[in-house]
PDB file of N, CA and C in Angstrom:
ATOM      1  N   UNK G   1       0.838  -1.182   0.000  1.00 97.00           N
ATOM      2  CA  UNK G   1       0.000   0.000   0.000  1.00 97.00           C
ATOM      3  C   UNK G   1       0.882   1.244   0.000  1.00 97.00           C
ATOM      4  N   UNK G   2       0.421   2.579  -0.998  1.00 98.00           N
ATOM      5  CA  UNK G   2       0.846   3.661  -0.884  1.00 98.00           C
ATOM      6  C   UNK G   2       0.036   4.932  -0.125  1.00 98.00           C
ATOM      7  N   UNK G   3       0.840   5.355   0.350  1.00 98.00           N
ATOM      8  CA  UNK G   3      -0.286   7.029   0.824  1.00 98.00           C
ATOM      9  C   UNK G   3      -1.453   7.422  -0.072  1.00 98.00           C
ATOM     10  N   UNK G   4      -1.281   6.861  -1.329  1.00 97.00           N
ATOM     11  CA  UNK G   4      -2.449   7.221  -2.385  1.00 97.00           C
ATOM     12  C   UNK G   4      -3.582   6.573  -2.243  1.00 97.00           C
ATOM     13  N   UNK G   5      -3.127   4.945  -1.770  1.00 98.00           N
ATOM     14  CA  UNK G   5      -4.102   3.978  -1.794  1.00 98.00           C
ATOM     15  C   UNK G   5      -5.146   4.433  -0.596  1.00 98.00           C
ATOM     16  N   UNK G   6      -6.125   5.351  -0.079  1.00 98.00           N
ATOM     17  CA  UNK G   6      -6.418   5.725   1.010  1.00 98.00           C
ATOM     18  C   UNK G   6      -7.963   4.766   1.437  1.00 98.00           C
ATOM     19  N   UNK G   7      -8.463   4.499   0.238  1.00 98.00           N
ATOM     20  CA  UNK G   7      -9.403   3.295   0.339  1.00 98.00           C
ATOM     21  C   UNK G   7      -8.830   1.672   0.780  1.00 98.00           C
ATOM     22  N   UNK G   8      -7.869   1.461   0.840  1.00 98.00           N
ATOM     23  CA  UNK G   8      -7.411   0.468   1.021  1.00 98.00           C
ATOM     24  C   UNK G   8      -6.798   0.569   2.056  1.00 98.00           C
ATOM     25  N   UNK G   9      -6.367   1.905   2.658  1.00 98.00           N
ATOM     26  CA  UNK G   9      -5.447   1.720   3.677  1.00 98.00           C
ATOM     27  C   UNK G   9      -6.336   1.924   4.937  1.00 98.00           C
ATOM     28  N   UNK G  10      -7.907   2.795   4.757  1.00 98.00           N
ATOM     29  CA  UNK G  10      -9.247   2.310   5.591  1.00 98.00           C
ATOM     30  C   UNK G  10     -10.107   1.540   5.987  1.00 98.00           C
ATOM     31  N   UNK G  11      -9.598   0.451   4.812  1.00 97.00           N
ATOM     32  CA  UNK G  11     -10.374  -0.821   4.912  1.00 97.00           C
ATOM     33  C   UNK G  11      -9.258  -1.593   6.184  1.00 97.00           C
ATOM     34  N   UNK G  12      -7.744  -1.218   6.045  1.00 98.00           N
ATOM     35  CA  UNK G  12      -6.930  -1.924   6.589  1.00 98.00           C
ATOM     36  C   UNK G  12      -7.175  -1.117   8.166  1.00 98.00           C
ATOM     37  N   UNK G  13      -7.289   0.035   7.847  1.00 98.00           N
ATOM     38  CA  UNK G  13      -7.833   0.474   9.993  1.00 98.00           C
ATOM     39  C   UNK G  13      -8.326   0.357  10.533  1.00 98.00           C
ATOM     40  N   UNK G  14      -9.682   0.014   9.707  1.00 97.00           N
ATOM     41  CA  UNK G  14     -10.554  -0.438  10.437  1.00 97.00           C
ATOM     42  C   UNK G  14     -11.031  -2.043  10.845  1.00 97.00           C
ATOM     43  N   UNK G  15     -10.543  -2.143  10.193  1.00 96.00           N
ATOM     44  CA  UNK G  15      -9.933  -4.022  10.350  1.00 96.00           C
ATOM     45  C   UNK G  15      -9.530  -3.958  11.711  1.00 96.00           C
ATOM     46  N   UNK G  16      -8.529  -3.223  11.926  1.00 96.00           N
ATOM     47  CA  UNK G  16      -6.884  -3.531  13.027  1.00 96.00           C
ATOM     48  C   UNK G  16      -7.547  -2.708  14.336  1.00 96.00           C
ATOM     49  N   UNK G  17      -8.143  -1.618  13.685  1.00 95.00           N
ATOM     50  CA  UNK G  17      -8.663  -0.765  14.948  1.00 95.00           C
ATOM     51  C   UNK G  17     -10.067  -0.833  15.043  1.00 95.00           C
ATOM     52  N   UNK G  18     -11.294  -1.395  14.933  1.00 94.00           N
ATOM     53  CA  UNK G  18     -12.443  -1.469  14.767  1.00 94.00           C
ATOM     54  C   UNK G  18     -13.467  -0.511  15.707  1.00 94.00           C
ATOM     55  N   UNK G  19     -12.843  -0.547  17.121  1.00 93.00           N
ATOM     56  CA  UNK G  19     -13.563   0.357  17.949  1.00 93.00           C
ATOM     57  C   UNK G  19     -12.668   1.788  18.111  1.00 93.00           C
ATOM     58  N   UNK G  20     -12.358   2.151  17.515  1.00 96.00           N
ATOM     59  CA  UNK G  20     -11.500   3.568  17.479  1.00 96.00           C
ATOM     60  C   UNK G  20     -12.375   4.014  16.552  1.00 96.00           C
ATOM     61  N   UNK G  21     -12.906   5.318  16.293  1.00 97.00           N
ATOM     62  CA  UNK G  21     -13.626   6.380  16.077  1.00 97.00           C
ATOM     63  C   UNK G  21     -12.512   7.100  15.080  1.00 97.00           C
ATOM     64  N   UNK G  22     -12.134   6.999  13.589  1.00 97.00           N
ATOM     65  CA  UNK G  22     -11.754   7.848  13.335  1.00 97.00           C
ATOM     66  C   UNK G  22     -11.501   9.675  13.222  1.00 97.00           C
ATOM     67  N   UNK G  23     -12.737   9.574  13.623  1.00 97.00           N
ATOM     68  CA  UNK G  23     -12.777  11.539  13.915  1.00 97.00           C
ATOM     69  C   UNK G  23     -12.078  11.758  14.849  1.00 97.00           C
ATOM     70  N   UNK G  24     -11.167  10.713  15.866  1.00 97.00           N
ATOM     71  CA  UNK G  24     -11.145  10.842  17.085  1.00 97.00           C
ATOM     72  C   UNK G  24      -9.464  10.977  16.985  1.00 97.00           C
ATOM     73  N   UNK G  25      -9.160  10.792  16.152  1.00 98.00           N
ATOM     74  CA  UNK G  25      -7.625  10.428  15.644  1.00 98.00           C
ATOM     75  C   UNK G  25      -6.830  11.716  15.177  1.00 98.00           C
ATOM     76  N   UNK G  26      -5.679  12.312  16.094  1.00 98.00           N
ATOM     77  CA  UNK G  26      -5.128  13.107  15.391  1.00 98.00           C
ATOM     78  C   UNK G  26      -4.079  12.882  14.049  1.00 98.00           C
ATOM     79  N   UNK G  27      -3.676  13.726  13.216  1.00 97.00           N
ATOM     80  CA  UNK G  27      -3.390  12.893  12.335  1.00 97.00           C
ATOM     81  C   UNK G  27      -1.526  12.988  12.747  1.00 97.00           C
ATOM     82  N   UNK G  28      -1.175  13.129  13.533  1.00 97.00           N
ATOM     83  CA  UNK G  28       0.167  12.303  14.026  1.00 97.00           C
ATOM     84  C   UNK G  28       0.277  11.056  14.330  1.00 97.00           C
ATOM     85  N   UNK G  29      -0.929  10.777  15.220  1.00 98.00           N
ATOM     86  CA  UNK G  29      -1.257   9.498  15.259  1.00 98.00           C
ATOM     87  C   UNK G  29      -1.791   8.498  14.246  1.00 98.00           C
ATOM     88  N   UNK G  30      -2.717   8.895  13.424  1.00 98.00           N
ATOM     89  CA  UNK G  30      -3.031   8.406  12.077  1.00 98.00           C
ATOM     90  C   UNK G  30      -1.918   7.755  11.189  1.00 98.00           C
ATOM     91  N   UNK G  31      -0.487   8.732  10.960  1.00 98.00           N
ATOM     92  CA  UNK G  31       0.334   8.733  10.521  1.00 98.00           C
ATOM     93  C   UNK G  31       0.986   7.683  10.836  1.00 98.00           C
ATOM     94  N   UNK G  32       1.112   7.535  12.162  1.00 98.00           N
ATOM     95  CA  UNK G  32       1.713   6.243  12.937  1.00 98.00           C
ATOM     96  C   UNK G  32       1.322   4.861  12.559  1.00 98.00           C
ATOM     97  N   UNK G  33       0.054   4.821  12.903  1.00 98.00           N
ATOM     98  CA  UNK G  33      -0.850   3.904  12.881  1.00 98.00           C
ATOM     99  C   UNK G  33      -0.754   2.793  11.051  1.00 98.00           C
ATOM    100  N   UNK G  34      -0.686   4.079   9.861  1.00 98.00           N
ATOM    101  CA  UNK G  34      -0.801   3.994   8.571  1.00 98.00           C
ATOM    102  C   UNK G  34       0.798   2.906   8.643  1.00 98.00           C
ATOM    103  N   UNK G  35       1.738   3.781   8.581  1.00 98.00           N
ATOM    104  CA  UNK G  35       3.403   3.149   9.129  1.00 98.00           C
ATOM    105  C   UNK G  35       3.239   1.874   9.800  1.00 98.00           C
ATOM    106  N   UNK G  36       2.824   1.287  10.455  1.00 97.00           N
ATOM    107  CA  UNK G  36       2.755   0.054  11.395  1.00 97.00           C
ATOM    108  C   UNK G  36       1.926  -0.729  10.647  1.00 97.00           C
ATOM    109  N   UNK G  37       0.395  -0.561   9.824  1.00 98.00           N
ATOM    110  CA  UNK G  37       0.246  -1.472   8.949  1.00 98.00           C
ATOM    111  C   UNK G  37       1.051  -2.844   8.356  1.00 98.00           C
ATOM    112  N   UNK G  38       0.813  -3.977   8.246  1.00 95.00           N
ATOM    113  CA  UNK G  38       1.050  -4.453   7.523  1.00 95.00           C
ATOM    114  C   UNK G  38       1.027  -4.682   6.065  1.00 95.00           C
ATOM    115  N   UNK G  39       1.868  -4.175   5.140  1.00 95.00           N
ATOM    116  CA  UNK G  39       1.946  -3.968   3.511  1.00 95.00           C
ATOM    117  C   UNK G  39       2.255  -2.877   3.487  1.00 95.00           C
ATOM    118  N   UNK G  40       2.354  -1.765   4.627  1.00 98.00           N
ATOM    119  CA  UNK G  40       2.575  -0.714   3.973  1.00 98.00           C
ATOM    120  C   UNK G  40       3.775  -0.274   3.413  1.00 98.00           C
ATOM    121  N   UNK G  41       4.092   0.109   2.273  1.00 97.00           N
ATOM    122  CA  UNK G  41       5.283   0.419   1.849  1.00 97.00           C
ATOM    123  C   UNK G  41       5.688   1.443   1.208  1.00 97.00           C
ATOM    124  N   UNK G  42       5.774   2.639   1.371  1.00 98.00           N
ATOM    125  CA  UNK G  42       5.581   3.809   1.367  1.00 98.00           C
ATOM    126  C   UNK G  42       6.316   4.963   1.791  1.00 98.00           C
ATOM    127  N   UNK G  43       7.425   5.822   1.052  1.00 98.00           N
ATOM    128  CA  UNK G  43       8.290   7.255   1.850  1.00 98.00           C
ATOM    129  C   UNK G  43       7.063   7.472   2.869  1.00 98.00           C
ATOM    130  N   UNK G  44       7.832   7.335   4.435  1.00 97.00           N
ATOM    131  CA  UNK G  44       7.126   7.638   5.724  1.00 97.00           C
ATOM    132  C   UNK G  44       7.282   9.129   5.289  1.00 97.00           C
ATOM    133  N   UNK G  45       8.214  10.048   4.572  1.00 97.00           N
ATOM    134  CA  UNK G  45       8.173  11.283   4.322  1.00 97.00           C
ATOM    135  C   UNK G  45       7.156  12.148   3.473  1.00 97.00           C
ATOM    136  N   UNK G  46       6.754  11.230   2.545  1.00 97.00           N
ATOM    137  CA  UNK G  46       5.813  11.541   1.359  1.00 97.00           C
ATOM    138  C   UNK G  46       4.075  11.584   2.177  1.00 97.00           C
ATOM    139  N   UNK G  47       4.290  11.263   3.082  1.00 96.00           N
ATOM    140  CA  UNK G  47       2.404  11.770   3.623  1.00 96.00           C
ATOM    141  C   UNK G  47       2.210  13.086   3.931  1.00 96.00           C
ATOM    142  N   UNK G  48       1.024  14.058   3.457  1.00 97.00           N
ATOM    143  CA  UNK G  48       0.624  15.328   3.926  1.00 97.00           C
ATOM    144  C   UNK G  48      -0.623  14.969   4.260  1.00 97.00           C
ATOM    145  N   UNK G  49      -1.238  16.874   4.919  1.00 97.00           N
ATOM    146  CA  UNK G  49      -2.590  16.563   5.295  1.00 97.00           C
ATOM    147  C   UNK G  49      -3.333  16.146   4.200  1.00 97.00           C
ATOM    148  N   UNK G  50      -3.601  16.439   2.918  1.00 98.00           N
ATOM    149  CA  UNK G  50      -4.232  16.072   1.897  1.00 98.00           C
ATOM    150  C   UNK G  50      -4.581  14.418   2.320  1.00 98.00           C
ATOM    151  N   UNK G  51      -3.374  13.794   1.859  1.00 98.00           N
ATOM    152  CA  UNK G  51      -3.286  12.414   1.795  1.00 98.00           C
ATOM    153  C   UNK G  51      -4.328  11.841   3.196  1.00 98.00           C
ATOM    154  N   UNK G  52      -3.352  12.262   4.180  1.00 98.00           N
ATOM    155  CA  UNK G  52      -4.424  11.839   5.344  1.00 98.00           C
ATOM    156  C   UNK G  52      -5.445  12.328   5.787  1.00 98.00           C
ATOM    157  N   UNK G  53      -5.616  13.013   5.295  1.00 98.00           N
ATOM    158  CA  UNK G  53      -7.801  13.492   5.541  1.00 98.00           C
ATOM    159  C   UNK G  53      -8.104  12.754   4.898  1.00 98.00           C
ATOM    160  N   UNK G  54      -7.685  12.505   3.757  1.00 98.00           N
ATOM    161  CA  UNK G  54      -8.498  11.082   2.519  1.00 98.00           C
ATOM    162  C   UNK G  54      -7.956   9.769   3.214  1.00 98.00           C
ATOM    163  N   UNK G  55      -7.151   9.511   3.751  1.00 98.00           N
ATOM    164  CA  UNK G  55      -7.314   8.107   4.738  1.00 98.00           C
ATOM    165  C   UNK G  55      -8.217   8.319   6.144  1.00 98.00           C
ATOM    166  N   UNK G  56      -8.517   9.162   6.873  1.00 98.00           N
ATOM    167  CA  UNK G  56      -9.394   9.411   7.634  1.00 98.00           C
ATOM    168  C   UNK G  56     -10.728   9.463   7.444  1.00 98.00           C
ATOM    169  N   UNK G  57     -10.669  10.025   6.021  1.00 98.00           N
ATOM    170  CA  UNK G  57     -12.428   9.754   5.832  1.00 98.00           C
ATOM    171  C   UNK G  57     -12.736   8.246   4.727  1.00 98.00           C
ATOM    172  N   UNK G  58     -11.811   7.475   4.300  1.00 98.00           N
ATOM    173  CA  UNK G  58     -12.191   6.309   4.178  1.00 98.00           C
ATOM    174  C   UNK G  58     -12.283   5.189   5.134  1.00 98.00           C
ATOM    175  N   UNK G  59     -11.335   5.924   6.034  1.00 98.00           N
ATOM    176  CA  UNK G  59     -11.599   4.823   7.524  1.00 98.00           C
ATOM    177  C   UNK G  59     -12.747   5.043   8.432  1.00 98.00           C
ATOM    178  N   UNK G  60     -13.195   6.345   7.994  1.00 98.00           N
ATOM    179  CA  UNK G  60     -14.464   7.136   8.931  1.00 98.00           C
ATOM    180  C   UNK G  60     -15.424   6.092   8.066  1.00 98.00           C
ATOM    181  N   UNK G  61     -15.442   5.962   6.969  1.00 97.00           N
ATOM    182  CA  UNK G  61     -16.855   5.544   5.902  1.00 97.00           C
ATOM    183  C   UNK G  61     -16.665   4.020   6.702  1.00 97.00           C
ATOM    184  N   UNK G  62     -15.937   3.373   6.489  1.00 96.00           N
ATOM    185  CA  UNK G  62     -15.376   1.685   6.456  1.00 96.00           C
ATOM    186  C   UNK G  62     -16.012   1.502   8.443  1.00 96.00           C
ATOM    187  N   UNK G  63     -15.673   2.857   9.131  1.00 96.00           N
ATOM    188  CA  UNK G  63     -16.111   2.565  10.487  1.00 96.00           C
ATOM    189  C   UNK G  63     -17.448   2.963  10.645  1.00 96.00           C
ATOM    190  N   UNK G  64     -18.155   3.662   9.634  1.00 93.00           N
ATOM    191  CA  UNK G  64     -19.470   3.905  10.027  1.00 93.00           C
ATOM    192  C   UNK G  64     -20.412   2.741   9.417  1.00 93.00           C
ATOM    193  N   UNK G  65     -19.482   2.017   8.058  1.00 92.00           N
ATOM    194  CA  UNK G  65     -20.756   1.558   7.823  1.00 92.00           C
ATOM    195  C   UNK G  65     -20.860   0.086   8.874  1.00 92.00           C
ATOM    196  N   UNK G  66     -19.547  -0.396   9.613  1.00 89.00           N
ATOM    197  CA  UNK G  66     -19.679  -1.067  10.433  1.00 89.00           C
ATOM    198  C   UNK G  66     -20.540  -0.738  11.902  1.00 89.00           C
ATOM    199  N   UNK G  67     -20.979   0.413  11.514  1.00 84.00           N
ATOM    200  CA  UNK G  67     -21.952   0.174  13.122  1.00 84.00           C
ATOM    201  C   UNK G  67     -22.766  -0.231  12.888  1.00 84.00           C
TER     202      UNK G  67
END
């Protein structure tokens, strides 16, 4: 997975983190979290806010539609 892949990398958070609330997530921590994945492979340098608001709100979608 790349920083681009942000649908894929929400399907993968919410997998790993299921009861975590993405709105709830700062995105330092987000950042972290993305890095520790398994597959991820990716310049840890190359993420901005862009990138991660679009992994936050595919992990927000992937965690809402699980309630």
């Amino acid at each position: 997975m790349k920083w681009i892949d942000a649908e894929e990398i929400g399907i993968a958070l919410a997998e790993k983190f299921p009861d975590l609330d993405p709105l709830t997530v700062r995105f330092t921590d987000l950042r972290a979290h993305v890095l520790a994945l398994d597959g991820f492979d990716d310049d840890p340098k190359a993420s901005n806010e862009p990138k991660l608001e679009a992994i936050q709100m595919a992990w927000h979608e992937e965690w809402d539609d699980a309630r």
